[in-house]
Amino acid sequence: KAGVTQTPRYLIKTRGQQVTLSCSPISGHRSVSWYQQTPGQGLQFLFEYFSETQRNKGNFPGRFSGRQFSNSRSEMNVSTLELGDSALYLCASRLTGGGGEKLFFGSGTQLSVL
Amino acid sequence: DQQVKQNSPSLSVQEGRISILNCDYTNSMFDYFLWYKKYPAEGPTFLISISSIKDKNEDGRFTVFLNKSAKHLSLHIVPSQPGDSAVYFCAASVASGGSYIPTFGRGTSLIVHP
């Protein structure tokens, strides 16, 4: 089974631009979550999608948005980029999101905002 | 306000010895606790988990202990191997919006010396 695939791996943008990141979950997984990892803050939860609906949202500004398609693939968008948005963005999938169900992470997209 | 805390940013251990990674939490409603391991340039991978109704779970060289009264859990690795050198994240999850969303600690960097 193929793992979680994130594209692109690296991205360089300038302040004020917008960016779209893509995530393909493991086949059969319907829950897709996004996390932001920065050196000082660890992994911060952005949002979770399940069956094309946002089921949970973390404490991030509205500039961060996402969506999920009928094939469970997900995209994350950040508009009006700020220097502080520079981070590793991780996507994770799991079957449904229940109980102690583990997350399967992609390798991430390293975003640098100049 | 950190709900999951890993107070040791780093830990150095000799090969063959025990590694003990600690994690404290504040929310008594957490139902599940999970540990993830992360190598550079890769996404985190699941290591081991424990339900709040248990106090110990073992998987090979890895054992997780949960002390609910102290709101503390620990991961023991015995014996430690150089390949265990990675960043370890503790995560705790509680039901929200029909799903369980893990809250991550900031991670502990483990270095195992040959």
PDB file of C-alpha atoms in Angstrom:
ATOM      1  CA  LYS A   1       0.000   0.000   0.000  1.00  0.00           C
ATOM      2  CA  ALA A   2       1.376   3.415  -0.908  1.00  0.00           C
ATOM      3  CA  GLY A   3       1.910   5.807   1.986  1.00  0.00           C
ATOM      4  CA  VAL A   4       0.721   9.365   2.403  1.00  0.00           C
ATOM      5  CA  THR A   5       2.042  11.528  -0.414  1.00  0.00           C
ATOM      6  CA  GLN A   6       2.572  15.243  -0.083  1.00  0.00           C
ATOM      7  CA  THR A   7       3.523  17.614  -2.872  1.00  0.00           C
ATOM      8  CA  PRO A   8       5.575  19.624  -3.304  1.00  0.00           C
ATOM      9  CA  ARG A   9       8.393  18.726  -0.888  1.00  0.00           C
ATOM     10  CA  TYR A  10       9.834  22.217  -0.862  1.00  0.00           C
ATOM     11  CA  LEU A  11       8.358  25.600  -1.623  1.00  0.00           C
ATOM     12  CA  ILE A  12       9.732  29.131  -1.500  1.00  0.00           C
ATOM     13  CA  LYS A  13       7.313  32.023  -1.544  1.00  0.00           C
ATOM     14  CA  THR A  14       7.398  35.720  -0.724  1.00  0.00           C
ATOM     15  CA  ARG A  15       5.268  37.596   1.751  1.00  0.00           C
ATOM     16  CA  GLY A  16       1.779  38.347   0.534  1.00  0.00           C
ATOM     17  CA  GLN A  17       1.617  35.445  -1.886  1.00  0.00           C
ATOM     18  CA  GLN A  18      -0.625  32.451  -1.478  1.00  0.00           C
ATOM     19  CA  VAL A  19       0.223  28.778  -1.584  1.00  0.00           C
ATOM     20  CA  THR A  20      -1.579  25.484  -2.078  1.00  0.00           C
ATOM     21  CA  LEU A  21      -0.257  22.210  -0.692  1.00  0.00           C
ATOM     22  CA  SER A  22      -1.515  18.805  -1.720  1.00  0.00           C
ATOM     23  CA  CYS A  23      -1.946  15.534   0.142  1.00  0.00           C
ATOM     24  CA  SER A  24      -2.938  12.069  -1.080  1.00  0.00           C
ATOM     25  CA  PRO A  25      -3.899   9.796   1.810  1.00  0.00           C
ATOM     26  CA  ILE A  26      -3.440   6.062   2.077  1.00  0.00           C
ATOM     27  CA  SER A  27      -6.031   4.266  -0.005  1.00  0.00           C
ATOM     28  CA  GLY A  28      -9.178   3.681   2.048  1.00  0.00           C
ATOM     29  CA  HIS A  29      -8.390   6.336   4.639  1.00  0.00           C
ATOM     30  CA  ARG A  30     -11.170   8.880   4.888  1.00  0.00           C
ATOM     31  CA  SER A  31      -9.753  11.163   7.578  1.00  0.00           C
ATOM     32  CA  VAL A  32      -7.066  13.658   6.604  1.00  0.00           C
ATOM     33  CA  SER A  33      -5.455  16.052   9.078  1.00  0.00           C
ATOM     34  CA  TRP A  34      -2.970  18.856   8.630  1.00  0.00           C
ATOM     35  CA  TYR A  35      -0.296  19.939  11.085  1.00  0.00           C
ATOM     36  CA  GLN A  36       2.217  22.762  11.178  1.00  0.00           C
ATOM     37  CA  GLN A  37       5.611  21.995  12.641  1.00  0.00           C
ATOM     38  CA  THR A  38       7.993  24.742  13.716  1.00  0.00           C
ATOM     39  CA  PRO A  39      11.152  24.327  15.804  1.00  0.00           C
ATOM     40  CA  GLY A  40       9.743  26.122  18.814  1.00  0.00           C
ATOM     41  CA  GLN A  41       6.146  24.898  18.780  1.00  0.00           C
ATOM     42  CA  GLY A  42       6.195  21.269  17.821  1.00  0.00           C
ATOM     43  CA  LEU A  43       3.217  19.939  15.849  1.00  0.00           C
ATOM     44  CA  GLN A  44       0.238  22.264  15.843  1.00  0.00           C
ATOM     45  CA  PHE A  45      -3.102  20.961  14.603  1.00  0.00           C
ATOM     46  CA  LEU A  46      -4.594  22.932  11.703  1.00  0.00           C
ATOM     47  CA  PHE A  47      -7.715  21.040  10.661  1.00  0.00           C
ATOM     48  CA  GLU A  48      -9.194  17.641   9.937  1.00  0.00           C
ATOM     49  CA  TYR A  49     -11.385  16.581   7.048  1.00  0.00           C
ATOM     50  CA  PHE A  50     -13.593  13.526   6.821  1.00  0.00           C
ATOM     51  CA  SER A  51     -15.771  12.672   3.842  1.00  0.00           C
ATOM     52  CA  GLU A  52     -15.206  16.115   2.295  1.00  0.00           C
ATOM     53  CA  THR A  53     -16.320  17.933   5.466  1.00  0.00           C
ATOM     54  CA  GLN A  54     -14.172  19.831   7.912  1.00  0.00           C
ATOM     55  CA  ARG A  55     -14.709  18.001  11.170  1.00  0.00           C
ATOM     56  CA  ASN A  56     -12.292  19.841  13.448  1.00  0.00           C
ATOM     57  CA  LYS A  57     -10.291  23.041  13.301  1.00  0.00           C
ATOM     58  CA  GLY A  58      -7.296  24.216  15.260  1.00  0.00           C
ATOM     59  CA  ASN A  59      -6.479  27.691  16.468  1.00  0.00           C
ATOM     60  CA  PHE A  60      -5.153  29.249  13.261  1.00  0.00           C
ATOM     61  CA  PRO A  61      -6.271  32.402  11.434  1.00  0.00           C
ATOM     62  CA  GLY A  62      -8.702  32.274   8.545  1.00  0.00           C
ATOM     63  CA  ARG A  63      -5.806  32.638   6.094  1.00  0.00           C
ATOM     64  CA  PHE A  64      -5.366  28.911   6.544  1.00  0.00           C
ATOM     65  CA  SER A  65      -8.001  26.864   4.785  1.00  0.00           C
ATOM     66  CA  GLY A  66      -8.399  23.451   3.318  1.00  0.00           C
ATOM     67  CA  ARG A  67     -10.662  21.123   1.494  1.00  0.00           C
ATOM     68  CA  GLN A  68     -11.098  17.451   0.765  1.00  0.00           C
ATOM     69  CA  PHE A  69     -12.209  15.886  -2.472  1.00  0.00           C
ATOM     70  CA  SER A  70     -14.446  12.870  -3.049  1.00  0.00           C
ATOM     71  CA  ASN A  71     -11.378  10.631  -3.483  1.00  0.00           C
ATOM     72  CA  SER A  72     -10.174  11.771  -0.012  1.00  0.00           C
ATOM     73  CA  ARG A  73      -7.287  13.777  -1.441  1.00  0.00           C
ATOM     74  CA  SER A  74      -6.876  17.046   0.402  1.00  0.00           C
ATOM     75  CA  GLU A  75      -5.458  20.467  -0.266  1.00  0.00           C
ATOM     76  CA  MET A  76      -4.408  23.153   2.126  1.00  0.00           C
ATOM     77  CA  ASN A  77      -4.244  26.816   1.184  1.00  0.00           C
ATOM     78  CA  VAL A  78      -2.520  29.688   2.924  1.00  0.00           C
ATOM     79  CA  SER A  79      -3.294  33.171   1.662  1.00  0.00           C
ATOM     80  CA  THR A  80      -1.406  36.414   2.256  1.00  0.00           C
ATOM     81  CA  LEU A  81       1.695  34.624   3.441  1.00  0.00           C
ATOM     82  CA  GLU A  82       3.627  35.983   6.423  1.00  0.00           C
ATOM     83  CA  LEU A  83       7.222  35.290   7.451  1.00  0.00           C
ATOM     84  CA  GLY A  84       5.931  33.349  10.442  1.00  0.00           C
ATOM     85  CA  ASP A  85       4.205  30.854   8.143  1.00  0.00           C
ATOM     86  CA  SER A  86       7.594  29.342   7.339  1.00  0.00           C
ATOM     87  CA  ALA A  87       7.289  25.798   8.629  1.00  0.00           C
ATOM     88  CA  LEU A  88       7.024  22.137   7.773  1.00  0.00           C
ATOM     89  CA  TYR A  89       3.425  21.306   6.904  1.00  0.00           C
ATOM     90  CA  LEU A  90       2.500  17.717   7.567  1.00  0.00           C
ATOM     91  CA  CYS A  91      -0.494  15.833   6.325  1.00  0.00           C
ATOM     92  CA  ALA A  92      -1.698  12.687   8.070  1.00  0.00           C
ATOM     93  CA  SER A  93      -4.377  10.161   7.242  1.00  0.00           C
ATOM     94  CA  ARG A  94      -6.232   7.443   9.125  1.00  0.00           C
ATOM     95  CA  LEU A  95      -9.252   5.274   8.520  1.00  0.00           C
ATOM     96  CA  THR A  96     -11.900   7.131  10.457  1.00  0.00           C
ATOM     97  CA  GLY A  97     -10.356   9.080  13.332  1.00  0.00           C
ATOM     98  CA  GLY A  98     -11.676   7.001  16.166  1.00  0.00           C
ATOM     99  CA  GLY A  99     -10.214   6.187  19.551  1.00  0.00           C
ATOM    100  CA  GLY A 100      -6.514   5.485  19.672  1.00  0.00           C
ATOM    101  CA  GLU A 101      -6.280   5.188  15.914  1.00  0.00           C
ATOM    102  CA  LYS A 102      -2.796   6.107  14.782  1.00  0.00           C
ATOM    103  CA  LEU A 103      -1.953   8.753  12.233  1.00  0.00           C
ATOM    104  CA  PHE A 104       0.052   7.981   9.122  1.00  0.00           C
ATOM    105  CA  PHE A 105       2.109  11.019   8.163  1.00  0.00           C
ATOM    106  CA  GLY A 106       3.502  12.141   4.861  1.00  0.00           C
ATOM    107  CA  SER A 107       7.040  13.511   4.595  1.00  0.00           C
ATOM    108  CA  GLY A 108       5.758  17.050   4.652  1.00  0.00           C
ATOM    109  CA  THR A 109       6.089  20.213   2.604  1.00  0.00           C
ATOM    110  CA  GLN A 110       8.802  22.589   3.768  1.00  0.00           C
ATOM    111  CA  LEU A 111       7.527  26.107   3.160  1.00  0.00           C
ATOM    112  CA  SER A 112       9.902  29.060   3.306  1.00  0.00           C
ATOM    113  CA  VAL A 113       8.444  32.554   3.181  1.00  0.00           C
ATOM    114  CA  LEU A 114      10.912  35.298   2.273  1.00  0.00           C
TER     115      LEU A 114
ATOM    116  CA  ASP B   1      -1.288  26.999  27.061  1.00  0.00           C
ATOM    117  CA  GLN B   2       0.418  23.666  26.539  1.00  0.00           C
ATOM    118  CA  GLN B   3      -1.801  20.736  27.371  1.00  0.00           C
ATOM    119  CA  VAL B   4       0.939  18.214  26.596  1.00  0.00           C
ATOM    120  CA  LYS B   5       4.439  18.959  27.810  1.00  0.00           C
ATOM    121  CA  GLN B   6       7.737  17.280  27.121  1.00  0.00           C
ATOM    122  CA  ASN B   7      10.032  19.144  29.450  1.00  0.00           C
ATOM    123  CA  SER B   8      13.288  17.640  28.232  1.00  0.00           C
ATOM    124  CA  PRO B   9      14.207  18.965  24.775  1.00  0.00           C
ATOM    125  CA  SER B  10      16.999  16.426  24.487  1.00  0.00           C
ATOM    126  CA  LEU B  11      18.305  13.205  25.993  1.00  0.00           C
ATOM    127  CA  SER B  12      21.618  11.461  25.487  1.00  0.00           C
ATOM    128  CA  VAL B  13      22.022   7.746  26.249  1.00  0.00           C
ATOM    129  CA  GLN B  14      24.652   5.071  25.751  1.00  0.00           C
ATOM    130  CA  GLU B  15      23.863   2.161  23.459  1.00  0.00           C
ATOM    131  CA  GLY B  16      22.454  -0.774  25.386  1.00  0.00           C
ATOM    132  CA  ARG B  17      21.174   1.356  28.255  1.00  0.00           C
ATOM    133  CA  ILE B  18      17.598   2.360  28.993  1.00  0.00           C
ATOM    134  CA  SER B  19      16.118   5.527  27.497  1.00  0.00           C
ATOM    135  CA  ILE B  20      13.270   7.127  29.431  1.00  0.00           C
ATOM    136  CA  LEU B  21      11.278   9.870  27.758  1.00  0.00           C
ATOM    137  CA  ASN B  22       8.730  11.744  29.832  1.00  0.00           C
ATOM    138  CA  CYS B  23       5.505  13.529  29.071  1.00  0.00           C
ATOM    139  CA  ASP B  24       3.082  15.454  31.292  1.00  0.00           C
ATOM    140  CA  TYR B  25      -0.438  16.539  30.471  1.00  0.00           C
ATOM    141  CA  THR B  26      -3.022  18.800  32.026  1.00  0.00           C
ATOM    142  CA  ASN B  27      -6.348  17.669  30.554  1.00  0.00           C
ATOM    143  CA  SER B  28      -7.805  14.793  32.567  1.00  0.00           C
ATOM    144  CA  MET B  29     -10.254  14.114  29.717  1.00  0.00           C
ATOM    145  CA  PHE B  30      -7.582  12.682  27.414  1.00  0.00           C
ATOM    146  CA  ASP B  31      -8.572   9.139  26.440  1.00  0.00           C
ATOM    147  CA  TYR B  32      -5.606   7.934  24.449  1.00  0.00           C
ATOM    148  CA  PHE B  33      -1.908   8.583  24.479  1.00  0.00           C
ATOM    149  CA  LEU B  34       0.439   7.891  21.589  1.00  0.00           C
ATOM    150  CA  TRP B  35       4.142   8.164  20.911  1.00  0.00           C
ATOM    151  CA  TYR B  36       5.585   9.033  17.517  1.00  0.00           C
ATOM    152  CA  LYS B  37       9.152   8.990  16.305  1.00  0.00           C
ATOM    153  CA  LYS B  38      10.500  11.405  13.719  1.00  0.00           C
ATOM    154  CA  TYR B  39      13.691  11.240  11.696  1.00  0.00           C
ATOM    155  CA  PRO B  40      14.962  14.343   9.863  1.00  0.00           C
ATOM    156  CA  ALA B  41      13.286  14.993   6.502  1.00  0.00           C
ATOM    157  CA  GLU B  42      10.591  12.406   7.228  1.00  0.00           C
ATOM    158  CA  GLY B  43       7.131  12.551   8.721  1.00  0.00           C
ATOM    159  CA  PRO B  44       6.514  11.161  12.220  1.00  0.00           C
ATOM    160  CA  THR B  45       5.797   7.443  12.479  1.00  0.00           C
ATOM    161  CA  PHE B  46       3.661   5.792  15.104  1.00  0.00           C
ATOM    162  CA  LEU B  47       5.499   3.908  17.831  1.00  0.00           C
ATOM    163  CA  ILE B  48       3.160   2.801  20.581  1.00  0.00           C
ATOM    164  CA  SER B  49      -0.057   3.862  22.278  1.00  0.00           C
ATOM    165  CA  ILE B  50      -1.975   3.366  25.499  1.00  0.00           C
ATOM    166  CA  SER B  51      -5.576   3.795  26.491  1.00  0.00           C
ATOM    167  CA  SER B  52      -6.416   5.788  29.619  1.00  0.00           C
ATOM    168  CA  ILE B  53      -7.903   2.662  31.200  1.00  0.00           C
ATOM    169  CA  LYS B  54      -4.516   0.937  31.217  1.00  0.00           C
ATOM    170  CA  ASP B  55      -1.289   1.732  33.016  1.00  0.00           C
ATOM    171  CA  LYS B  56       1.194  -0.121  30.840  1.00  0.00           C
ATOM    172  CA  ASN B  57       1.608  -1.253  27.275  1.00  0.00           C
ATOM    173  CA  GLU B  58       4.552  -3.119  25.795  1.00  0.00           C
ATOM    174  CA  ASP B  59       5.743  -3.689  22.264  1.00  0.00           C
ATOM    175  CA  GLY B  60       9.149  -5.285  21.952  1.00  0.00           C
ATOM    176  CA  ARG B  61      11.800  -2.896  23.269  1.00  0.00           C
ATOM    177  CA  PHE B  62       9.229  -0.158  23.835  1.00  0.00           C
ATOM    178  CA  THR B  63       7.048   0.189  26.924  1.00  0.00           C
ATOM    179  CA  VAL B  64       4.735   3.049  27.764  1.00  0.00           C
ATOM    180  CA  PHE B  65       3.646   3.693  31.355  1.00  0.00           C
ATOM    181  CA  LEU B  66       0.685   5.850  32.288  1.00  0.00           C
ATOM    182  CA  ASN B  67       0.181   7.401  35.719  1.00  0.00           C
ATOM    183  CA  LYS B  68      -3.232   9.047  35.582  1.00  0.00           C
ATOM    184  CA  SER B  69      -3.154  10.475  39.078  1.00  0.00           C
ATOM    185  CA  ALA B  70       0.065  12.310  38.249  1.00  0.00           C
ATOM    186  CA  LYS B  71      -1.029  13.030  34.660  1.00  0.00           C
ATOM    187  CA  HIS B  72       2.264  11.638  33.520  1.00  0.00           C
ATOM    188  CA  LEU B  73       3.391   9.101  30.975  1.00  0.00           C
ATOM    189  CA  SER B  74       6.760   7.781  30.024  1.00  0.00           C
ATOM    190  CA  LEU B  75       8.280   5.809  27.187  1.00  0.00           C
ATOM    191  CA  HIS B  76      10.986   3.299  28.031  1.00  0.00           C
ATOM    192  CA  ILE B  77      13.306   1.952  25.365  1.00  0.00           C
ATOM    193  CA  VAL B  78      15.357  -1.063  26.417  1.00  0.00           C
ATOM    194  CA  PRO B  79      17.977  -1.641  25.189  1.00  0.00           C
ATOM    195  CA  SER B  80      18.605   1.599  23.326  1.00  0.00           C
ATOM    196  CA  GLN B  81      20.158   1.361  19.873  1.00  0.00           C
ATOM    197  CA  PRO B  82      21.850   4.027  17.695  1.00  0.00           C
ATOM    198  CA  GLY B  83      18.968   3.690  15.208  1.00  0.00           C
ATOM    199  CA  ASP B  84      16.629   4.944  17.931  1.00  0.00           C
ATOM    200  CA  SER B  85      18.208   8.392  17.633  1.00  0.00           C
ATOM    201  CA  ALA B  86      15.298  10.600  16.570  1.00  0.00           C
ATOM    202  CA  VAL B  87      12.824  13.136  17.891  1.00  0.00           C
ATOM    203  CA  TYR B  88      10.059  11.558  19.972  1.00  0.00           C
ATOM    204  CA  PHE B  89       6.657  13.193  20.226  1.00  0.00           C
ATOM    205  CA  CYS B  90       4.115  12.437  22.890  1.00  0.00           C
ATOM    206  CA  ALA B  91       0.481  12.957  21.856  1.00  0.00           C
ATOM    207  CA  ALA B  92      -2.795  12.829  23.764  1.00  0.00           C
ATOM    208  CA  SER B  93      -6.254  12.724  22.259  1.00  0.00           C
ATOM    209  CA  VAL B  94      -9.802  13.412  23.351  1.00  0.00           C
ATOM    210  CA  ALA B  95     -13.072  13.124  21.449  1.00  0.00           C
ATOM    211  CA  SER B  96     -14.020  16.222  19.466  1.00  0.00           C
ATOM    212  CA  GLY B  97     -16.535  16.639  16.656  1.00  0.00           C
ATOM    213  CA  GLY B  98     -16.894  12.916  16.113  1.00  0.00           C
ATOM    214  CA  SER B  99     -13.176  12.302  16.012  1.00  0.00           C
ATOM    215  CA  TYR B 100     -10.144  12.081  18.270  1.00  0.00           C
ATOM    216  CA  ILE B 101      -7.663  14.876  17.658  1.00  0.00           C
ATOM    217  CA  PRO B 102      -4.160  14.339  19.059  1.00  0.00           C
ATOM    218  CA  THR B 103      -2.457  17.215  20.818  1.00  0.00           C
ATOM    219  CA  PHE B 104       1.306  16.915  20.501  1.00  0.00           C
ATOM    220  CA  GLY B 105       4.118  17.860  22.820  1.00  0.00           C
ATOM    221  CA  ARG B 106       7.115  19.753  21.460  1.00  0.00           C
ATOM    222  CA  GLY B 107       9.252  16.651  21.244  1.00  0.00           C
ATOM    223  CA  THR B 108      12.397  15.228  22.838  1.00  0.00           C
ATOM    224  CA  SER B 109      15.484  14.647  20.743  1.00  0.00           C
ATOM    225  CA  LEU B 110      17.040  11.310  21.704  1.00  0.00           C
ATOM    226  CA  ILE B 111      20.666  10.615  20.843  1.00  0.00           C
ATOM    227  CA  VAL B 112      21.957   7.094  21.404  1.00  0.00           C
ATOM    228  CA  HIS B 113      25.742   6.908  21.375  1.00  0.00           C
ATOM    229  CA  PRO B 114      27.472   3.730  20.142  1.00  0.00           C
TER     230      PRO B 114
END
